[in-house]
XYZ file of C-alpha atoms in Angstrom:
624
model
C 0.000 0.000 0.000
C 1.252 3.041 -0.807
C 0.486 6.470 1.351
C 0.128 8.483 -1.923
C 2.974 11.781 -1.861
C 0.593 13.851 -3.249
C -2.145 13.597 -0.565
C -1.766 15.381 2.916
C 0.170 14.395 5.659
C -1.393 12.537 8.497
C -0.076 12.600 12.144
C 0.961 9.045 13.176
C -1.000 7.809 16.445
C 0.813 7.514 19.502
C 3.664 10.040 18.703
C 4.429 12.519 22.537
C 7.835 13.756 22.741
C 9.217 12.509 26.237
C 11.624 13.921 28.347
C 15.025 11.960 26.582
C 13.873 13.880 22.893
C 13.914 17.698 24.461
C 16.865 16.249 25.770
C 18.483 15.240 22.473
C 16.946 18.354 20.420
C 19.398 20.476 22.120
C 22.509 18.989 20.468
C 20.463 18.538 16.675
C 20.062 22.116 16.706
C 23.477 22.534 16.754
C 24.081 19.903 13.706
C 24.456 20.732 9.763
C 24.815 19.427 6.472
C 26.834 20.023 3.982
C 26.297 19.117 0.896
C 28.416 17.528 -1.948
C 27.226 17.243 -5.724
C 26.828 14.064 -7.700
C 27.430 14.694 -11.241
C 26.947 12.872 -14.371
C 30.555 11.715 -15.927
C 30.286 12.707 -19.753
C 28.434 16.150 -19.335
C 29.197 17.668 -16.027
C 25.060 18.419 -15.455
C 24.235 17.745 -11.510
C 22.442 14.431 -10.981
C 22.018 15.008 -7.032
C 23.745 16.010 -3.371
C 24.923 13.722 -1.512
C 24.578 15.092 2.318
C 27.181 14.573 4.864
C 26.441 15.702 8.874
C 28.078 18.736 9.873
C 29.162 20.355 13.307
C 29.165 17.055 15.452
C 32.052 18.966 17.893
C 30.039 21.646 18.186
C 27.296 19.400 19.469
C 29.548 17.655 22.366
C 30.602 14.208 19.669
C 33.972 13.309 18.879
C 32.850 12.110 15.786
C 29.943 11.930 13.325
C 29.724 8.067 13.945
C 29.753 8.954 17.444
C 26.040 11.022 17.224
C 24.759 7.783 15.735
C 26.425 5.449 18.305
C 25.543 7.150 21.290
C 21.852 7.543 19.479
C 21.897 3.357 19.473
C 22.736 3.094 22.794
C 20.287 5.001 24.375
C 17.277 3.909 21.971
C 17.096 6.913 20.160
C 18.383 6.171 17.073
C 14.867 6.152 15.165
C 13.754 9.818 16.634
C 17.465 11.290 15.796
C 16.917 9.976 12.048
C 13.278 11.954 11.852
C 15.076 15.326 13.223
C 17.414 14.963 10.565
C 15.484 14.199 8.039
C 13.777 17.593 8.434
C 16.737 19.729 8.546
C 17.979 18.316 5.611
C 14.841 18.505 4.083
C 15.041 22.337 4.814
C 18.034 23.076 3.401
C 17.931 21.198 0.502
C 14.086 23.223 -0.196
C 16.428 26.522 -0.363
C 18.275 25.007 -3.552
C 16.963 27.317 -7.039
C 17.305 23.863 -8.530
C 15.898 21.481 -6.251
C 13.233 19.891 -8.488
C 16.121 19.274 -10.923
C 18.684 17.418 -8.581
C 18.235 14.034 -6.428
C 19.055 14.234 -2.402
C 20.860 11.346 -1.966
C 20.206 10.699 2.452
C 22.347 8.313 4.607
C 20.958 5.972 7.044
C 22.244 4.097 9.492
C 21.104 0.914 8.965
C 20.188 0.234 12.565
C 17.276 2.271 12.474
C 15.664 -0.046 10.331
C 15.640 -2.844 12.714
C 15.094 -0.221 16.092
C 12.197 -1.408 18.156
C 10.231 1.793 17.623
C 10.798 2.155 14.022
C 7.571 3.280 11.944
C 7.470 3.794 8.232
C 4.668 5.272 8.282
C 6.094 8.424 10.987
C 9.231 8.479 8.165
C 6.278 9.271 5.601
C 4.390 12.245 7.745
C 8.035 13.787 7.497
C 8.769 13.314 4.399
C 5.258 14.619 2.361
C 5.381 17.450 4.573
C 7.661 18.903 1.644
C 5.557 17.821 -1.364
C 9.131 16.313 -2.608
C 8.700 15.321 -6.526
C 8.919 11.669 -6.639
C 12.053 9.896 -7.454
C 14.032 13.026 -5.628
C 14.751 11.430 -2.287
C 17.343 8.789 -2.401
C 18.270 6.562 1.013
C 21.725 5.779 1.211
C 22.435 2.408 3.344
C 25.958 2.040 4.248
C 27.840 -1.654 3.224
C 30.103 -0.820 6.084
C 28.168 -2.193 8.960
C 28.968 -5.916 9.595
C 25.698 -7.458 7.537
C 27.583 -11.206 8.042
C 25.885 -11.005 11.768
C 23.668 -8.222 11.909
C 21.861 -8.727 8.772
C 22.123 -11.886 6.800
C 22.307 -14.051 9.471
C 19.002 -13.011 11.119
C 15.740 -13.423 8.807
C 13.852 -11.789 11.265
C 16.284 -8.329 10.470
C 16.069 -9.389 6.827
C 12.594 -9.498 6.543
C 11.946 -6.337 8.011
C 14.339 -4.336 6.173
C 13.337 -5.755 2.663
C 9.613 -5.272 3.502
C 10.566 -1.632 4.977
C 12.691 -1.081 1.393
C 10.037 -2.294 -0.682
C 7.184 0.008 1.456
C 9.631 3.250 0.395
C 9.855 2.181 -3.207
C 6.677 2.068 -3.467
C 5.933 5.009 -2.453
C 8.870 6.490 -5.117
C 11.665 6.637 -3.100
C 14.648 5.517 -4.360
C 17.606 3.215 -2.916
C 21.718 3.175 -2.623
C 23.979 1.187 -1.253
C 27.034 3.147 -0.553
C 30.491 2.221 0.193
C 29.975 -0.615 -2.174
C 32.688 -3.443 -2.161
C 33.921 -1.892 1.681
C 31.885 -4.839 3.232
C 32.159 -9.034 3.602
C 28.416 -9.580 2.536
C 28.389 -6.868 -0.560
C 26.840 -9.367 -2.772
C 23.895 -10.794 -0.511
C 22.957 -7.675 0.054
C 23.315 -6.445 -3.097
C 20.915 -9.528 -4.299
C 18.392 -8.319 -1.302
C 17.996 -5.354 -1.190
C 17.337 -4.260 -4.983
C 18.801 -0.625 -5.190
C 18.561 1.836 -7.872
C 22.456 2.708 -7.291
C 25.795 1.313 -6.073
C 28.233 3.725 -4.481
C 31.727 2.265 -5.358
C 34.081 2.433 -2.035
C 36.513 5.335 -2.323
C 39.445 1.776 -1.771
C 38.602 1.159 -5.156
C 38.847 4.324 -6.710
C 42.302 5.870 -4.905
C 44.979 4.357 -7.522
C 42.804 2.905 -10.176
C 44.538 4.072 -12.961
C 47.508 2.347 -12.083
C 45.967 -0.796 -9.965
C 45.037 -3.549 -13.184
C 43.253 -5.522 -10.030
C 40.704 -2.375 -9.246
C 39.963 -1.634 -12.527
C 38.962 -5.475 -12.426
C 36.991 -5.395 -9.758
C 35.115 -2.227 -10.531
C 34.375 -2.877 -14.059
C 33.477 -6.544 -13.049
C 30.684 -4.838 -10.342
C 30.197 -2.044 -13.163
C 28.676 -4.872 -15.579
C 26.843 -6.879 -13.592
C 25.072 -3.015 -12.002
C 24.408 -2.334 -15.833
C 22.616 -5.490 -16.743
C 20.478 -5.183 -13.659
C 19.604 -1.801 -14.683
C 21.739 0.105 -11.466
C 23.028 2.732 -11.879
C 26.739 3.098 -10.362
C 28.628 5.835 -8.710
C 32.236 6.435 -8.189
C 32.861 8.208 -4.898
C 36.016 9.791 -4.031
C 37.201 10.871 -7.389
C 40.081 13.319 -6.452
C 42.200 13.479 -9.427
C 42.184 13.457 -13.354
C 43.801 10.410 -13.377
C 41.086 8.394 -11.354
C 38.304 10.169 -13.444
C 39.609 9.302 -16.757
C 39.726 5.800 -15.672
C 36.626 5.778 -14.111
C 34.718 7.209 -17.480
C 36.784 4.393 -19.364
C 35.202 1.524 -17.611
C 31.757 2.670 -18.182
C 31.030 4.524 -14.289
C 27.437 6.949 -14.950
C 28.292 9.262 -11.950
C 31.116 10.574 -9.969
C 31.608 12.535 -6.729
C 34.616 13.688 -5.149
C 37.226 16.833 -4.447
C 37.722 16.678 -8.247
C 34.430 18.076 -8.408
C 33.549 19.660 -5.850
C 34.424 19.737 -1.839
C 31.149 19.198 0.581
C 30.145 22.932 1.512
C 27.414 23.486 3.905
C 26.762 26.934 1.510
C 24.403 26.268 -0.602
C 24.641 29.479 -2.759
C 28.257 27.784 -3.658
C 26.416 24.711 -5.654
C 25.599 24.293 -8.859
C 23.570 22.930 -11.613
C 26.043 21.938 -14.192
C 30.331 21.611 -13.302
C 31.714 22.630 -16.619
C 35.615 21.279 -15.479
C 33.780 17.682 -16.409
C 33.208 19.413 -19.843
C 36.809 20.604 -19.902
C 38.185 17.219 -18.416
C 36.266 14.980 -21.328
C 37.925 17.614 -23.960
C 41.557 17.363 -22.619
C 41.234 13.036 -23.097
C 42.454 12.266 -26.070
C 42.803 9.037 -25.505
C 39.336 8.838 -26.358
C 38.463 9.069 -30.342
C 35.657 11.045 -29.983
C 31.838 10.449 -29.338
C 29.897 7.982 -30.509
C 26.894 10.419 -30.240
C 25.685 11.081 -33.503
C 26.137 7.175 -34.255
C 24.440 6.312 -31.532
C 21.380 9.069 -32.447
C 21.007 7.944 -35.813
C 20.575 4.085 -35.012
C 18.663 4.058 -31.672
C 14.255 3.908 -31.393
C 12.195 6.383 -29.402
C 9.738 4.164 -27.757
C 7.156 5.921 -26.290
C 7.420 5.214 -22.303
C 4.574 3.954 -19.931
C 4.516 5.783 -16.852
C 4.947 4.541 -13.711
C 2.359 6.808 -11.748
C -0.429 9.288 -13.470
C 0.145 13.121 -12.548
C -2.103 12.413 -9.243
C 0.782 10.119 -7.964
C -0.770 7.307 -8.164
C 0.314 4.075 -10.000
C -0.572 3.604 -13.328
C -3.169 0.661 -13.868
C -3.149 -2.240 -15.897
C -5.898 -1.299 -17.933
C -4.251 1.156 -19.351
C -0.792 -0.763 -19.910
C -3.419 -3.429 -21.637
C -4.859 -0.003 -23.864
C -1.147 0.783 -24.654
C -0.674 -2.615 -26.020
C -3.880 -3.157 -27.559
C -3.194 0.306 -29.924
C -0.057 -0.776 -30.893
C 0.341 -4.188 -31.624
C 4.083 -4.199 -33.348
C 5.406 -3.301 -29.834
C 6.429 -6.242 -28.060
C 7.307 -4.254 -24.565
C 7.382 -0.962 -23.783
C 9.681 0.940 -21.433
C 8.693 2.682 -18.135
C 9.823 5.636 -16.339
C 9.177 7.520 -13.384
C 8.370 11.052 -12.335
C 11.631 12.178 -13.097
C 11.647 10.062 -16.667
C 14.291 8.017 -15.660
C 13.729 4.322 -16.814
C 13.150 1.508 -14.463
C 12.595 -0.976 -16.801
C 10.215 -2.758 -19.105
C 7.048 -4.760 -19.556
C 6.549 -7.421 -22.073
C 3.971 -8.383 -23.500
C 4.932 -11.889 -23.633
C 4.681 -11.820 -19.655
C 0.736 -10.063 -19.574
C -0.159 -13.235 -21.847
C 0.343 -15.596 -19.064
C -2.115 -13.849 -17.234
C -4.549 -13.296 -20.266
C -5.211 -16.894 -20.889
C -5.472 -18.047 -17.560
C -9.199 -18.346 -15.789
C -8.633 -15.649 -13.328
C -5.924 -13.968 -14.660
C -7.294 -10.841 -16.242
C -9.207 -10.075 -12.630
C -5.723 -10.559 -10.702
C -4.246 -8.148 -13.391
C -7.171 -5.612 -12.363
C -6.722 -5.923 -8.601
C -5.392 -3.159 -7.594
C -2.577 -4.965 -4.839
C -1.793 -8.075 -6.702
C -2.023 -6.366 -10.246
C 0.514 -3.346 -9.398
C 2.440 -2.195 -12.222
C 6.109 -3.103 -10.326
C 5.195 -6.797 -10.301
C 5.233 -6.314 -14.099
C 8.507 -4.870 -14.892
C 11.672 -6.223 -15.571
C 15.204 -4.635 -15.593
C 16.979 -3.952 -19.112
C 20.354 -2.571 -19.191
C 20.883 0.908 -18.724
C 23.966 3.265 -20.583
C 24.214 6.452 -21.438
C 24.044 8.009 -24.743
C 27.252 9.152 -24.218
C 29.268 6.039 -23.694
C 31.559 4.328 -25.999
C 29.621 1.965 -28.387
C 32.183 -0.793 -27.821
C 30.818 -0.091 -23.956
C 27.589 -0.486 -24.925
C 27.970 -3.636 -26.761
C 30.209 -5.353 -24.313
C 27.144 -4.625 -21.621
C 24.522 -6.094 -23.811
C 26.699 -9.080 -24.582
C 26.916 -9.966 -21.146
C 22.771 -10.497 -21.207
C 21.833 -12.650 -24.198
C 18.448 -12.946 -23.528
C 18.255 -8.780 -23.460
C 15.849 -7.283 -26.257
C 18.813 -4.422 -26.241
C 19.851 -1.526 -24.108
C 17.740 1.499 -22.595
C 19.735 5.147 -23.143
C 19.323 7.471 -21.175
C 21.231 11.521 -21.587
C 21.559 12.819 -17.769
C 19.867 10.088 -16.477
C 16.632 10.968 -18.250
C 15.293 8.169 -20.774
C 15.713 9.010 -24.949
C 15.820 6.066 -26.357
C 15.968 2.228 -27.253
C 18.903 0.211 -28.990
C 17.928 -2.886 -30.412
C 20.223 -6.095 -31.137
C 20.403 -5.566 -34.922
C 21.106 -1.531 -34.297
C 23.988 -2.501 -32.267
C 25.140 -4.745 -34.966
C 24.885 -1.912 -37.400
C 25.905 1.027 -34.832
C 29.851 -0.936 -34.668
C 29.731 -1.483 -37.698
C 29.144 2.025 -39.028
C 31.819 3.532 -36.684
C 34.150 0.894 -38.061
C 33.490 2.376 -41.007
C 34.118 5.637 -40.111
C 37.170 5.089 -37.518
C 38.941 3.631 -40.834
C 38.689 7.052 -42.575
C 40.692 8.443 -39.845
C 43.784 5.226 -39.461
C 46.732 4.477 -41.190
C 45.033 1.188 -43.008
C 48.496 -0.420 -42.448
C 48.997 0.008 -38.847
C 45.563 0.830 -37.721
C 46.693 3.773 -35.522
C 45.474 7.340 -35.379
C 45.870 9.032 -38.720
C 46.650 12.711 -39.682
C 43.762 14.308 -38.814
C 43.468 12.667 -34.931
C 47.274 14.035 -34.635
C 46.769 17.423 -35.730
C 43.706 17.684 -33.607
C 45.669 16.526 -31.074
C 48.661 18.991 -31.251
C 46.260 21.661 -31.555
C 44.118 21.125 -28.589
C 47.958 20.640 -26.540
C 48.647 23.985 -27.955
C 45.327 25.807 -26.890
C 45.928 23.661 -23.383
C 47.722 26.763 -21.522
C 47.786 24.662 -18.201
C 49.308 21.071 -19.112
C 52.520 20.800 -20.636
C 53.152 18.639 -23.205
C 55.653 16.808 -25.019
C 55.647 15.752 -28.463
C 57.767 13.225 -30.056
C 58.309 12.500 -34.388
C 59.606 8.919 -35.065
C 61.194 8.310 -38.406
C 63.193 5.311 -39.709
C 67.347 5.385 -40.488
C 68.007 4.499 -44.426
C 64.314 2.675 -44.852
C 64.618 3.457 -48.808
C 67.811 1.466 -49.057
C 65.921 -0.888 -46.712
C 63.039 -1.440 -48.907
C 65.084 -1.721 -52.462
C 67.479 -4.548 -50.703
C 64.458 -6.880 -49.045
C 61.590 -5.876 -51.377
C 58.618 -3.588 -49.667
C 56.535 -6.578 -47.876
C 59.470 -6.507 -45.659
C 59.548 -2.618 -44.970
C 55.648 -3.418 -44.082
C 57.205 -5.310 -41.776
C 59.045 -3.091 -40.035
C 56.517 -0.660 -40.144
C 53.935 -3.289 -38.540
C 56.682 -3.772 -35.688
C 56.999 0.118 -34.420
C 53.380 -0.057 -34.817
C 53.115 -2.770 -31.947
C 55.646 -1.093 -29.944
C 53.763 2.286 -29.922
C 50.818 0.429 -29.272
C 51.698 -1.487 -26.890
C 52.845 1.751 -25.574
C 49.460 3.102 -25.258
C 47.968 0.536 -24.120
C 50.527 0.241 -20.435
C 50.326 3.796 -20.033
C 47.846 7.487 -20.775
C 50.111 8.396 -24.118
C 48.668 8.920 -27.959
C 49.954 7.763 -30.496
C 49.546 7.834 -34.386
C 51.109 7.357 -37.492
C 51.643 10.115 -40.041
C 52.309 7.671 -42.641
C 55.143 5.262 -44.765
C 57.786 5.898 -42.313
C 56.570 8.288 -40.219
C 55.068 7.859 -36.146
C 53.871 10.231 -33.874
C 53.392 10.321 -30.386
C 52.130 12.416 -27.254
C 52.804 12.831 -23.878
C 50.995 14.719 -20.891
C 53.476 16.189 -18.122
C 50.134 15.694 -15.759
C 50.657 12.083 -16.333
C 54.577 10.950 -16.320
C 57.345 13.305 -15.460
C 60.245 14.568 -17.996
C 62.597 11.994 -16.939
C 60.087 9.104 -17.544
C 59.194 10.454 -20.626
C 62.739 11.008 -22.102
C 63.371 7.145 -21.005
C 60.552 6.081 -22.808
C 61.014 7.534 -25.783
C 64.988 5.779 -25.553
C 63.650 2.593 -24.720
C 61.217 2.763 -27.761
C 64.569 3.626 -30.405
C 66.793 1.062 -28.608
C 63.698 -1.763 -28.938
C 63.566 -1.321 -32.357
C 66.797 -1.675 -32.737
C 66.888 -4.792 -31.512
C 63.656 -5.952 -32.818
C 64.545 -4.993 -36.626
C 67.234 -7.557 -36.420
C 65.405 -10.263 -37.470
C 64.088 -9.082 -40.814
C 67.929 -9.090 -41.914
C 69.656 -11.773 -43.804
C 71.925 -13.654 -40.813
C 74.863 -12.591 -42.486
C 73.752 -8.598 -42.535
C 73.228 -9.021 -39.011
C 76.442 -10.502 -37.995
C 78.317 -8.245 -40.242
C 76.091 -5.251 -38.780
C 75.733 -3.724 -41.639
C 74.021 -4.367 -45.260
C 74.531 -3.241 -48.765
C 72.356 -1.695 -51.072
C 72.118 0.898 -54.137
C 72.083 4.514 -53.532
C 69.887 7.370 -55.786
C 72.635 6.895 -57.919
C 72.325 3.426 -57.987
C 76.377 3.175 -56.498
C 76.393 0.108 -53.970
C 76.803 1.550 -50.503
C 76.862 0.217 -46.898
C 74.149 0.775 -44.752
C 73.854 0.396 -41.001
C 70.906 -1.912 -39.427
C 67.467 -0.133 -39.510
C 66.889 2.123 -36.587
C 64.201 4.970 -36.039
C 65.437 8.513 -34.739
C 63.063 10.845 -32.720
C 62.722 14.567 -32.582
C 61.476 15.722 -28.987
C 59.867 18.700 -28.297
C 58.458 19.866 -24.977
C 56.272 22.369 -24.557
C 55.795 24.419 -21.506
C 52.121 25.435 -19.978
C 51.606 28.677 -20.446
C 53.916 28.640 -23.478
C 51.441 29.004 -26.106
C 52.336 31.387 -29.092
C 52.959 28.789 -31.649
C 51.176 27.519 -35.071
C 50.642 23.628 -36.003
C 52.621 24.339 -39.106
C 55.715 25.835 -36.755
C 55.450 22.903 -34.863
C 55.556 20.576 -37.509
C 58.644 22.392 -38.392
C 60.239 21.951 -35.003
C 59.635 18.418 -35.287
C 61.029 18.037 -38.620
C 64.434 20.106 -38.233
C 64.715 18.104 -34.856
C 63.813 14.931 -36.273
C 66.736 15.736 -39.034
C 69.489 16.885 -36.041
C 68.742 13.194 -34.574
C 69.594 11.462 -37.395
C 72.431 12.798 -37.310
C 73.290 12.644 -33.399
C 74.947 9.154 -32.432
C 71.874 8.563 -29.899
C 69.287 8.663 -32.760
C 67.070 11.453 -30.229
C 67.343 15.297 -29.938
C 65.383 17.152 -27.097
C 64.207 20.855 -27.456
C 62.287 22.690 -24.603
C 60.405 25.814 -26.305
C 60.257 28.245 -23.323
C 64.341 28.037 -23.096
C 65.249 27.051 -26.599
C 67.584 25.117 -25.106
C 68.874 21.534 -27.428
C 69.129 18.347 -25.410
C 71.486 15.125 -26.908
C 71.016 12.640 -24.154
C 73.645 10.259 -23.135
């Protein structure tokens, strides 16, 4: 049964403030929040606030745990959650934007089990703001030891997933936070049925560099996705952790990258453009997939889950919807804030069709409600990666496709066969911009890419040109599959290259390579060493595709432009380095080019194959 939010609030019976609340109300009036945006990953528009308890000193606890503790201990714990919900409730009313943005509300998961627990009080509080439904979010920590307190007691079980299922029924939604922080993540995952997963800051602190986080996250990322949850990074505090957090497929992220918690609310805001900026700076991205994505996916019109008197939506109609369009074989359905929730099939109303008492269960109002109906779909945004997007419906075969959503809000429907043709469409167009012999980034992905370094004030940048010793010679002595060869070999090495670590590269063509490195992202020296490790691999790698007695002799012979015999060393490459400094800006892609190539000819001729120029000094670098 649901209370209905749009109908007036009704005092709970039995509800006289005693003697240990006035006692208690002292130290919440000296409490706060502070509150700390949640913000969608690819655009930078504000999903919700997350809100964290403020002033706990102030109000005589030594920490914020410590309120709740002492709460538990003197059997208070339920009445403490009710003051707070109101103050919160308060603040977050003063927001301009407040119908726009989610509150997202921790809980500590004792109170669902306390002795004087009542959903129904939590309800007088909460439709005493008229809060649009979908907006409040309850946030139930992982942290607390479920192994004893939860799972292992199906009395405690019981009554949470019955008090879980009364709120979501009523349109509030569910998180767990600090996701993968606890022993019984999974369980509880399976039990409780939330609309988001909070991955544990652990996970996040490193994860560019830590192969066995990214693991784990994207591993917990899938299985969210195909269950339709959305997931949340928390603790994002550097570019680093947000690139990699975008690249496994993570909807929303909140952290100090973003934005610190601030009890201000005039500080917050409805859109963080430094996401915008971030997802421009990436270039180890190609690109969206946006207007691929546009032009293959369906609008399906939605069902909603409750009519405009916030009430659910009956079956009749959902039979209506079916009955006027009979090529539609489900149909999606979204809540007050058009987010999708899932779908119903038609298949699944047939059972109930052609059984004896079937159609009257369907029209019951408590055993025919519209959430016994709907099953989850997998859920991406329309601005993910389409290999992202495929790899999550490939994990569900028996998916009819993928629901998109843009800021969390539903837009449209991917089929199987449109995914089939989305790939293969940006196949098609990825080839226009690669080298068709190596498959790496072409001319226009590195011009773009030494243009947006050069209008990038605040990151310096180093740019390296690769180009082989004597290749002509090369190819006229072992024929030009063989130079293909060696081409195909620095390939691997520079991709391999990109792979292990955040550098572009990209091949300018024949002979040619091209590569980029961020300052933000591996220091001078590491840079420098990479770039000799790269020459001196090759060196050793071309070996092979010599005759045995060229290599022992170290040298080969072949005809000059003047067709004279001459010897030739073994087949190296030579790189021309260029750093250049942030704020160091006054150049043109055609003078950099330039750079490149008189610096590319200098290390041909320097015995270490490499020359090193830094613009702001002007200063010339041959590396021992």
């Amino acid at each position: 049964m649901t209370s209905g939010i749009g109908s007036g609030p009704v005092e709970p019976s039995g509800y006289h403030p005693g003697s240990a609340e006035k006692a208690w109300q002292d130290s919440i009036d000296l409490l706060d929040f502070a509150f700390q945006p949640i913000v969608n990953i690819h655009t930078g528009v504000c999903y919700g606030f997350e809100a964290l308890l403020r002033n706990h000193e102030q109000a005589g606890f030594q920490s914020i745990q410590g309120v709740f503790d002492r709460a538990f201990q003197e059997n208070m714990l339920f009445f403490l959650d009710l003051k707070l919900r109101e103050r919160v409730l308060e603040k977050y009313m003063t927001l301009d934007f407040h119908e726009k943005v989610k509150l997202f509300y921790n809980i500590d998961n004792r109170v669902l089990v306390s002795p004087d627990y009542s959903p129904a009080k939590v309800l007088f509080v909460m439709e005493r703001f008229r809060l649009t439904p979908g907006t409040f979010c309850f946030e139930i920590s992982e942290r607390h030891d479920f192994e004893t307190f939860l799972l292992h007691d199906f009395r405690n079980l019981n009554e949470i997933k019955s008090t879980l299922n009364f709120y979501r029924q009523d349109f509030y939604k569910i998180a767990i936070d600090d996701f993968g922080s606890g022993l019984s993540g999974l369980q509880f995952l399976y039990h409780s049925e939330p609309d988001y997963i909070k991955i544990d800051r652990f996970f996040i602190n490193g994860i560019a560099s830590d192969a066995r986080k990214r693991l784990f996250v994207s591993s917990t990322l899938n299985m969210a996705h195909i269950l339709g949850i959305t997931v949340i990074a928390e603790g994002v505090e550097t570019e680093e952790e947000f690139y990699a957090c975008k690249e496994i497929g993570c909807d929303l992220i909140q952290g100090y990258l973003i934005q610190r918690p601030t009890t201000k609310v005039c500080e917050l805001k409805d859109r963080y453009d430094d996401v915008v900026l971030l997802n421009r700076k990436n270039r180890r991205e190609r690109g969206s997939d946006r207007k691929l994505i546009n032009a293959s996916m369906e609008y399906i019109e939605p069902i909603p889950l409750y009519t405009e008197h916030h009430t659910f939506t009956d079956m009749v109609s959902v039979f209506e919807r079916f009955r006027r369009h009979k090529v539609n074989t489900f149909f999606p359905v979204t809540n007050g804030n058009d987010e999708p929730i899932g779908i119903i099939r038609e298949r699944d109303l047939k059972e109930y069709v052609y059984s004896p008492f079937g159609k009257d269960i369907l029209m019951n109002k408590s055993s025919g409600n519209i959430l016994n109906f709907i099953t989850r779909l997998p859920i991406s945004e329309i601005n993910t990666q389409v290999e992202k997007i495929l790899e999550l419906f490939s994990i569900d075969e028996k998916s009819e496709g993928i629901l998109l959503t843009e800021n969390g809000s539903y837009c449209g429907f991917l089929s199987a066969s449109a995914l089939i043709k989305l790939l293969n469409d940006k196949n098609i167009a990825e080839a226009r911009d690669q080298n068709p012999l190596t498959r790496l980034p072409g001319n226009n992905i590195i011009n773009q890419y030494i243009s947006e370094a050069l209008s990038c004030s605040s990151t310096s940048h180093v740019l390296a040109y690769f180009d082989f010793d004597n290749f002509k010679p090369f190819n006229d002595k072992y024929g030009f599959r063989q130079g293909d060869r060696a081409i195909l070999m620095f390939g691997d090495i520079l991709k391999e290259l990109s792979n292990s670590r955040r550098v572009f590269v990209g091949h300018i063509g024949g002979d040619d390579f091209f590569a980029g490195f961020k300052l933000t992202e591996m220091s001078q020296d590491d840079i420098h060493e990479t770039i000799r490790e790269i020459i001196s691999r090759f060196s050793r790698d071309a070996n092979s595709l010599f005759a045995p007695q060229d290599r022992e002799r170290g040298y080969y012979l072949s005809t000059d432009r003047d067709g004279n015999n001459q010897m030739y060393s073994l087949i190296g490459v030579s790189a021309g380095v260029l750093t250049i400094q942030s704020g160091h800006r006054t150049f043109s892609l055609e003078e950099m080019f330039a750079y490149l190539a008189e610096l590319k000819k200098q290390a041909k001729k320097s015995p270490h194959r490499c020359v090193m120029l830094t613009l702001d000094t002007g200063v010339t670098e041959n590396p021992q």
